[in-house]
Coordinates of C-alpha atoms in Angstrom, one line a residue:
M232 CA 2.1 57.1 -74.8
A233 CA 3.5 59.8 -72.5
A234 CA 1.9 63.2 -72.4
V235 CA 3.1 65.6 -75.1
A236 CA 5.2 68.5 -73.8
E237 CA 3.5 71.8 -74.2
T238 CA 5.3 74.1 -76.7
R239 CA 4.3 77.6 -77.6
V240 CA 4.7 78.8 -81.1
F241 CA 4.4 82.4 -82.4
L242 CA 4.6 83.2 -86.2
E243 CA 4.3 86.6 -87.8
V244 CA 4.2 86.6 -91.6
R245 CA 4.8 89.9 -93.4
R246 CA 3.0 89.7 -96.8
R247 CA 4.8 92.6 -98.5
L248 CA 8.2 91.5 -97.4
Q249 CA 7.4 87.8 -97.9
S250 CA 9.2 87.0 -94.7
A251 CA 8.3 85.5 -91.3
L252 CA 9.5 85.6 -87.7
L253 CA 9.1 82.3 -85.9
V254 CA 9.5 81.9 -82.2
V255 CA 9.4 78.4 -80.7
G256 CA 9.0 78.5 -76.9
E257 CA 10.8 76.1 -74.5
P258 CA 8.9 72.9 -73.5
K259 CA 7.1 73.1 -70.2
D260 CA 9.9 70.9 -68.8
A261 CA 12.8 73.0 -69.7
G262 CA 15.2 70.1 -69.3
L263 CA 13.9 68.2 -72.3
L264 CA 15.7 68.1 -75.6
M265 CA 13.7 69.2 -78.6
D266 CA 14.0 68.4 -82.3
I267 CA 12.3 71.0 -84.5
S268 CA 11.4 70.3 -88.1
I269 CA 10.0 72.9 -90.5
T270 CA 8.1 72.0 -93.7
P271 CA 6.3 74.4 -96.1
S272 CA 3.0 73.5 -94.4
S273 CA 3.7 72.6 -90.9
L274 CA 6.0 72.8 -87.8
Q275 CA 7.0 69.7 -85.8
M276 CA 8.5 69.6 -82.4
K277 CA 9.8 66.3 -81.1
T278 CA 10.8 65.6 -77.5
P279 CA 11.5 62.3 -75.6
E280 CA 7.9 62.6 -74.3
G281 CA 6.3 62.8 -77.7
C282 CA 5.7 64.8 -80.9
T283 CA 3.7 67.9 -81.5
E284 CA 2.8 68.9 -85.1
I285 CA 1.3 72.3 -85.9
G286 CA -0.4 72.5 -89.4
L287 CA -0.3 76.0 -91.0
P288 CA -3.3 77.4 -92.7
A289 CA -3.5 76.5 -96.4
E290 CA -2.8 80.1 -97.4
V291 CA 0.6 80.2 -95.7
R292 CA 3.7 78.4 -97.0
L293 CA 7.1 78.6 -95.5
V294 CA 10.5 78.1 -97.2
P295 CA 12.5 75.9 -94.9
S296 CA 15.8 76.3 -96.7
S297 CA 15.8 80.1 -96.1
C298 CA 16.1 79.9 -92.3
R299 CA 18.5 82.5 -90.9
G300 CA 19.2 84.6 -87.8
L301 CA 18.8 81.5 -85.6
Q302 CA 19.3 82.4 -81.9
Y303 CA 18.2 81.1 -78.5
V304 CA 16.8 83.7 -76.2
P305 CA 16.6 82.6 -72.5
G306 CA 12.9 82.7 -71.3
D307 CA 11.6 83.1 -74.8
G308 CA 12.9 80.2 -76.8
L309 CA 14.2 79.8 -80.3
H310 CA 14.1 82.8 -82.7
L311 CA 14.6 82.5 -86.4
R312 CA 13.6 84.2 -89.7
L313 CA 12.7 82.7 -93.0
Q314 CA 10.9 83.4 -96.3
A315 CA 7.2 82.9 -96.4
Q316 CA 4.3 83.1 -98.9
A317 CA 0.8 84.2 -98.1
E318 CA -1.0 83.9 -101.4
F319 CA -4.5 85.3 -100.9
N320 CA -6.4 88.6 -101.1
T321 CA -5.2 90.8 -98.2
K322 CA -7.4 93.8 -98.9
P323 CA -9.5 94.5 -95.8
I324 CA -13.2 95.0 -96.1
S325 CA -13.5 98.8 -96.2
M326 CA -15.8 100.5 -93.7
F327 CA -15.9 103.6 -95.9
N328 CA -17.2 102.0 -99.1
P329 CA -20.3 104.0 -100.0
S330 CA -21.7 101.4 -102.5
S331 CA -21.9 98.8 -99.7
R332 CA -24.4 101.1 -97.8
A333 CA -26.3 102.9 -100.6
Q334 CA -28.4 100.0 -101.8
G335 CA -31.6 98.7 -100.4
C336 CA -32.8 99.3 -96.8
C337 CA -30.5 99.2 -93.9
T338 CA -31.1 98.6 -90.2
F339 CA -28.9 100.1 -87.5
Y340 CA -28.2 97.8 -84.5
C341 CA -26.5 98.4 -81.1
Q342 CA -23.4 96.1 -81.5
S343 CA -23.3 95.3 -77.8
C344 CA -26.9 93.8 -77.4
G345 CA -28.4 93.7 -80.9
E346 CA -31.2 96.3 -80.1
V347 CA -32.6 97.8 -83.3
I348 CA -31.8 101.5 -83.3
I349 CA -33.1 102.5 -86.8
R350 CA -35.1 100.1 -88.8
D351 CA -35.4 99.8 -92.6
R352 CA -33.6 103.1 -93.5
K353 CA -33.2 103.7 -97.2
L354 CA -29.8 105.3 -97.7
L355 CA -29.7 107.1 -101.0
R356 CA -26.5 109.0 -100.3
V357 CA -23.5 107.6 -98.3
L358 CA -20.8 110.3 -98.5
P359 CA -17.4 110.7 -96.7
L360 CA -17.0 113.9 -94.7
P361 CA -14.0 116.1 -95.4
S362 CA -11.2 116.3 -92.9
E363 CA -11.8 118.4 -89.7
N364 CA -9.7 121.3 -91.2
W365 CA -11.7 121.6 -94.4
G366 CA -13.1 125.0 -93.3
A367 CA -9.6 126.5 -93.1
L368 CA -8.7 125.1 -96.4
V369 CA -11.8 126.7 -98.0
G370 CA -10.7 130.0 -96.6
E371 CA -7.2 129.7 -98.1
W372 CA -8.4 128.8 -101.6
C373 CA -11.5 131.1 -101.9
C374 CA -11.0 134.6 -103.1
H375 CA -14.4 135.6 -101.7
P376 CA -16.0 135.2 -98.3
D377 CA -16.3 131.5 -97.2
P378 CA -19.8 130.4 -98.4
F379 CA -19.8 127.6 -95.9
A380 CA -19.0 129.7 -92.8
N381 CA -21.2 128.7 -89.8
K382 CA -23.0 126.1 -92.0
P383 CA -22.4 122.6 -90.5
L384 CA -22.8 119.6 -92.7
H385 CA -25.9 117.8 -91.6
P386 CA -27.4 114.8 -93.4
Q387 CA -30.9 114.7 -94.9
V388 CA -33.4 111.9 -94.1
N389 CA -31.9 109.4 -96.6
D390 CA -28.2 110.5 -96.1
C391 CA -25.4 108.9 -94.1
F392 CA -22.2 110.9 -93.8
I393 CA -19.1 109.0 -92.8
G394 CA -16.4 110.6 -90.6
D395 CA -13.1 109.1 -89.3
S396 CA -14.8 107.1 -86.5
F397 CA -18.5 107.9 -86.7
F398 CA -21.6 108.0 -88.9
L399 CA -23.8 111.1 -89.1
V400 CA -27.5 110.2 -89.6
N401 CA -30.7 112.2 -89.7
L402 CA -33.0 110.7 -87.1
R403 CA -36.4 111.3 -88.6
S404 CA -39.4 111.5 -86.2
D405 CA -41.6 108.6 -87.5
L406 CA -43.5 107.4 -84.5
W407 CA -43.1 103.7 -85.5
Q408 CA -39.4 104.0 -85.7
P409 CA -37.3 102.6 -82.7
R410 CA -35.3 105.5 -81.2
P411 CA -32.2 105.5 -79.0
E412 CA -32.5 107.2 -75.6
V413 CA -31.0 110.6 -74.8
A414 CA -29.4 110.8 -71.4
P415 CA -31.1 113.3 -69.0
A416 CA -29.7 116.7 -68.7
K417 CA -27.2 117.5 -65.9
M418 CA -26.7 120.6 -63.7
S419 CA -23.5 122.5 -64.1
C420 CA -22.0 125.5 -62.4
V421 CA -21.7 128.6 -64.7
S422 CA -19.5 131.5 -63.6
S423 CA -19.9 135.2 -64.3
D424 CA -18.0 138.3 -63.2
T425 CA -20.1 138.7 -60.1
H426 CA -21.7 135.4 -59.1
F427 CA -22.1 131.6 -59.6
K428 CA -25.3 129.9 -60.5
L429 CA -26.6 126.5 -61.4
K430 CA -27.7 126.1 -65.1
P431 CA -28.9 123.0 -66.9
K432 CA -26.1 121.5 -68.9
A433 CA -27.2 119.9 -72.2
N434 CA -26.3 116.2 -72.2
T435 CA -25.7 115.1 -75.8
K436 CA -25.1 111.4 -75.1
V437 CA -27.3 108.9 -76.9
I438 CA -27.6 105.6 -75.2
C439 CA -29.1 102.2 -76.0
K440 CA -32.5 101.7 -74.4
R441 CA -31.7 98.1 -73.7
C442 CA -28.1 97.9 -72.5
K443 CA -27.5 101.6 -71.7
V444 CA -24.3 101.7 -73.7
M445 CA -23.3 105.0 -75.2
L446 CA -24.0 104.9 -78.9
G447 CA -23.2 108.5 -79.9
E448 CA -24.1 112.1 -79.5
T449 CA -26.8 114.5 -80.7
M450 CA -25.4 117.1 -83.0
S451 CA -28.7 118.9 -83.6
S452 CA -32.4 118.3 -83.1
E453 CA -32.4 115.9 -86.0
T454 CA -28.7 114.8 -86.5
I455 CA -27.0 112.1 -84.5
K456 CA -23.4 111.0 -84.5
F457 CA -23.1 107.3 -84.1
Y458 CA -19.7 105.9 -83.2
M459 CA -18.5 103.1 -85.5
T460 CA -17.4 101.0 -82.5
E461 CA -21.0 100.9 -81.1
I462 CA -23.2 100.5 -84.2
M463 CA -23.6 97.8 -86.9
I464 CA -25.3 98.6 -90.2
Q465 CA -26.8 95.6 -92.0
P466 CA -29.1 95.2 -95.0
S467 CA -32.5 94.8 -93.6
E468 CA -33.0 91.3 -95.1
R469 CA -30.1 90.0 -93.0
N470 CA -30.2 89.0 -89.3
F471 CA -28.1 90.7 -86.7
P472 CA -24.6 89.1 -86.7
V473 CA -23.3 88.0 -83.3
I474 CA -19.7 89.1 -83.2
P475 CA -17.6 89.1 -79.9
R476 CA -17.2 92.6 -78.6
S477 CA -13.4 92.4 -78.5
Q478 CA -13.2 91.2 -82.0
F479 CA -15.5 93.9 -83.3
V480 CA -13.7 96.8 -81.5
Q481 CA -10.3 95.5 -82.8
S482 CA -11.6 95.2 -86.4
V483 CA -13.2 98.6 -86.5
I484 CA -10.2 100.5 -85.0
A485 CA -7.7 98.5 -87.1
Q486 CA -9.6 99.4 -90.3
C487 CA -9.9 103.1 -89.2
L488 CA -6.1 103.2 -88.8
V489 CA -5.4 101.5 -92.1
E490 CA -7.8 103.8 -94.0
L491 CA -6.5 107.0 -92.4
S492 CA -2.8 106.1 -92.8
S493 CA -3.4 105.4 -96.5
A494 CA -5.6 108.5 -97.2
R495 CA -3.6 111.0 -95.1
S496 CA -0.2 109.5 -94.7
T497 CA -0.4 109.7 -90.9
F498 CA 0.7 106.9 -88.7
R499 CA 0.4 108.3 -85.2
F500 CA -3.0 108.6 -83.5
S501 CA -4.3 109.9 -80.2
I502 CA -7.3 108.0 -79.1
Q503 CA -9.5 110.3 -77.1
G504 CA -12.8 109.9 -75.2
H505 CA -15.9 111.9 -75.8
D506 CA -14.9 113.7 -72.6
G507 CA -11.9 115.1 -74.4
K508 CA -9.3 113.1 -72.5
A509 CA -6.6 111.2 -74.2
Y510 CA -6.6 107.5 -73.3
V511 CA -4.0 105.9 -75.5
L512 CA -1.4 106.9 -78.0
L513 CA -1.0 104.5 -81.0
W514 CA 1.7 104.3 -83.6
L515 CA 0.9 102.2 -86.6
L516 CA 4.0 100.1 -87.6
N517 CA 2.5 97.9 -90.4
S518 CA -0.8 96.6 -91.7
D519 CA 0.4 93.5 -93.7
S520 CA 0.8 91.1 -90.9
L521 CA -0.6 87.6 -90.6
V522 CA -0.3 86.4 -87.0
I523 CA -0.4 82.8 -85.9
E524 CA -0.1 81.8 -82.2
S525 CA -0.6 78.5 -80.7
L526 CA 0.0 76.7 -77.4
G527 CA 0.7 73.1 -78.3
S528 CA -1.0 70.6 -75.9
S529 CA -2.1 67.9 -78.3
K530 CA -0.5 65.5 -80.7
S531 CA -1.7 67.3 -83.8
I532 CA -2.8 71.0 -83.8
T533 CA -4.5 72.6 -86.8
K534 CA -6.5 75.3 -85.0
F535 CA -5.4 78.7 -83.5
P536 CA -8.0 79.7 -81.0
L537 CA -6.6 83.1 -80.2
L538 CA -7.0 84.2 -83.8
E539 CA -9.9 82.1 -85.2
D540 CA -13.6 82.1 -84.9
T541 CA -13.8 79.0 -82.7
S542 CA -17.5 78.6 -83.7
K543 CA -16.3 77.5 -87.1
A544 CA -15.0 74.0 -86.6
D545 CA -13.6 73.8 -90.1
S546 CA -11.8 77.1 -90.0
S547 CA -8.0 77.0 -90.4
S548 CA -7.1 80.4 -91.8
A549 CA -4.8 82.9 -90.2
W550 CA -6.0 86.4 -89.4
N551 CA -4.9 89.7 -90.8
A552 CA -3.6 92.1 -88.2
V553 CA -2.1 95.5 -87.9
K554 CA 1.0 96.0 -85.6
V555 CA 1.0 99.0 -83.4
L556 CA 3.0 100.6 -80.7
Y557 CA 1.1 102.1 -77.8
Q558 CA 1.3 104.1 -74.6
P559 CA -1.5 104.3 -72.0
C560 CA -2.4 107.9 -71.0
I561 CA -4.8 107.2 -68.1
T562 CA -4.1 108.3 -64.5
S563 CA -1.9 111.1 -65.8
R564 CA 0.7 108.7 -67.4
N565 CA 2.9 110.0 -70.1
E566 CA 1.7 113.6 -69.8
K567 CA 4.8 115.1 -71.5
L568 CA 4.4 112.7 -74.5
V569 CA 0.6 113.5 -74.7
S570 CA 1.4 117.2 -74.7
S571 CA 4.0 116.7 -77.4
W572 CA 1.7 114.7 -79.6
D573 CA -1.2 117.2 -79.1
N574 CA 1.1 119.9 -80.6
D575 CA 2.2 117.8 -83.5
I576 CA 0.2 118.4 -86.7
S577 CA 1.2 114.9 -88.0
V578 CA -0.8 113.2 -85.1
H579 CA -4.4 112.5 -85.9
S580 CA -7.0 112.3 -83.1
L581 CA -9.8 109.7 -83.1
T582 CA -12.7 110.2 -80.7
L583 CA -14.6 107.3 -79.2
P584 CA -16.8 106.8 -76.2
S585 CA -14.7 106.8 -73.0
A586 CA -15.8 103.3 -72.1
T587 CA -14.6 102.0 -75.5
C588 CA -11.3 103.7 -75.1
L589 CA -10.9 101.7 -71.9
E590 CA -12.0 98.6 -73.7
L591 CA -9.3 99.2 -76.3
L592 CA -6.6 99.7 -73.7
L593 CA -7.6 96.4 -72.1
I594 CA -7.5 94.6 -75.5
L595 CA -4.0 96.1 -76.2
S596 CA -2.7 95.1 -72.7
R597 CA -4.1 91.6 -73.0
N598 CA -2.7 91.2 -76.5
N599 CA 0.7 92.5 -75.4
A600 CA 0.8 89.9 -72.6
T601 CA 0.4 87.0 -75.1
L602 CA 3.5 88.0 -77.1
P603 CA 6.9 86.5 -76.5
L604 CA 8.7 88.5 -73.8
T605 CA 11.3 90.0 -76.2
L606 CA 8.6 91.2 -78.6
R607 CA 6.5 93.1 -76.0
C608 CA 8.4 96.4 -76.1
M609 CA 10.0 98.6 -78.7
N610 CA 12.0 101.5 -77.4
S611 CA 9.7 103.1 -74.7
F612 CA 6.5 101.8 -76.3
Q613 CA 4.6 98.6 -75.9
V614 CA 3.7 96.4 -78.8
A615 CA 0.4 94.8 -79.8
F616 CA -1.5 93.4 -82.7
L617 CA -5.1 94.5 -83.6
K618 CA -6.9 91.7 -85.5
M619 CA -8.8 92.8 -88.6

C-alpha cells in the first residue's frame, strides 16, 4: 500500500455551547483530492494514496448532520462548525481547596527537581488570604481605627495561607528539617542629600539547594512565600509525582486564571516577575474548551501526543484547556498597553519568579505556533491554549 498522506486535524469543543470548530488541513501533497467523512466518534480522510482515520476520545461525540459554515481557507485547509457533546465532569481540580491540604502530614517538594523542601508538615489550618486591597476595605467599613493596621498576616507553625499565586508557610527551625537556601545578600547604592554609599541589600530570594531554582521569597524571619509554580505539596505517604515542567506550569496558571475570574469577575491579567516587571498580558476568553490536535501520519490514529500523557499507552482522553489572548511585554514591547492595563482597576496582577514568566511566554509562543494560521491572532493579540 502507498504511504498515507499526512493530514493535520485541529478540533476545539466548547462544552457550554455544545459546539465544535474543526479544521482539516491540506494533505502534504496539495494536489491530492481528499474525501472527508465525519462520524460521531471518528474522522476519516481518504486520498488516492490511502486512508487516515482519527478516533475521537470516548468522551467526545460529534453530530455529523449539524455541519455548517463550511469554507476552504488557503494555507489552512477546510473549516467547519458542528454540534458536539462532551459528557464528563469538567470541573478542574481546585488548587485552593483547603480540605485537600488540611489532613494528615504533607511534604513540600521543589517541582523542578523533586528536592524535599519541608518534610512531614502537619497542616491544621489551610486558609485563603483576602485580596490585596483588604486593608483599604477594612478602613472603609470600620467606624474606629483599623485594628489590623501594620499587622501583616503571618502563618503559625501548622498554618498554610493561600494567595493568588503563592503559599505562605511558617518555616520552623527544627534542625532535622530540610531547608531551602536563601540567596546571599547583594550590595546596593543608597543615595542621600549629600553623598552616596554602599549598603548591603537584603536578598529575599529562596532557592532550591539542589537545582538552584527560585522557589519563593522570605517575608519575615519565620515566614516564606512559596510560588505555586515552583512547589508541589503532596501527602507524605505519596511519592513525588514526576510531571513535565511545561505541563505543570500551564496547569497551575490556567487554574489560577479560572479561580480568579470566577471569584472576582476579572478576565485580564498582568503577569509580573518578582522584579516588578511585566512580562506578558493575558486576556482569558473561555475556560470550557477541549482541544484535540493531531498530525495524521499513520493508517489509524487514536492518540494525540500534544495533549496527552504519552507515558500512558491506554490514554485516549482529550485535555481541558483555557483559551487566552496574550501580548508579550519583554524588551519594552507594548509599553503603552502595559501602562494602560496598569492603570485599569479591572486588571489583576499575578506575580511569579521572572524565570517562570519567561517559561510561560515560551509556552504561549510555542502553543500559538501549533494552531492553524487563521486562528493564531485575534485583533492585535495572539491566541493560545493553556492545558489544565
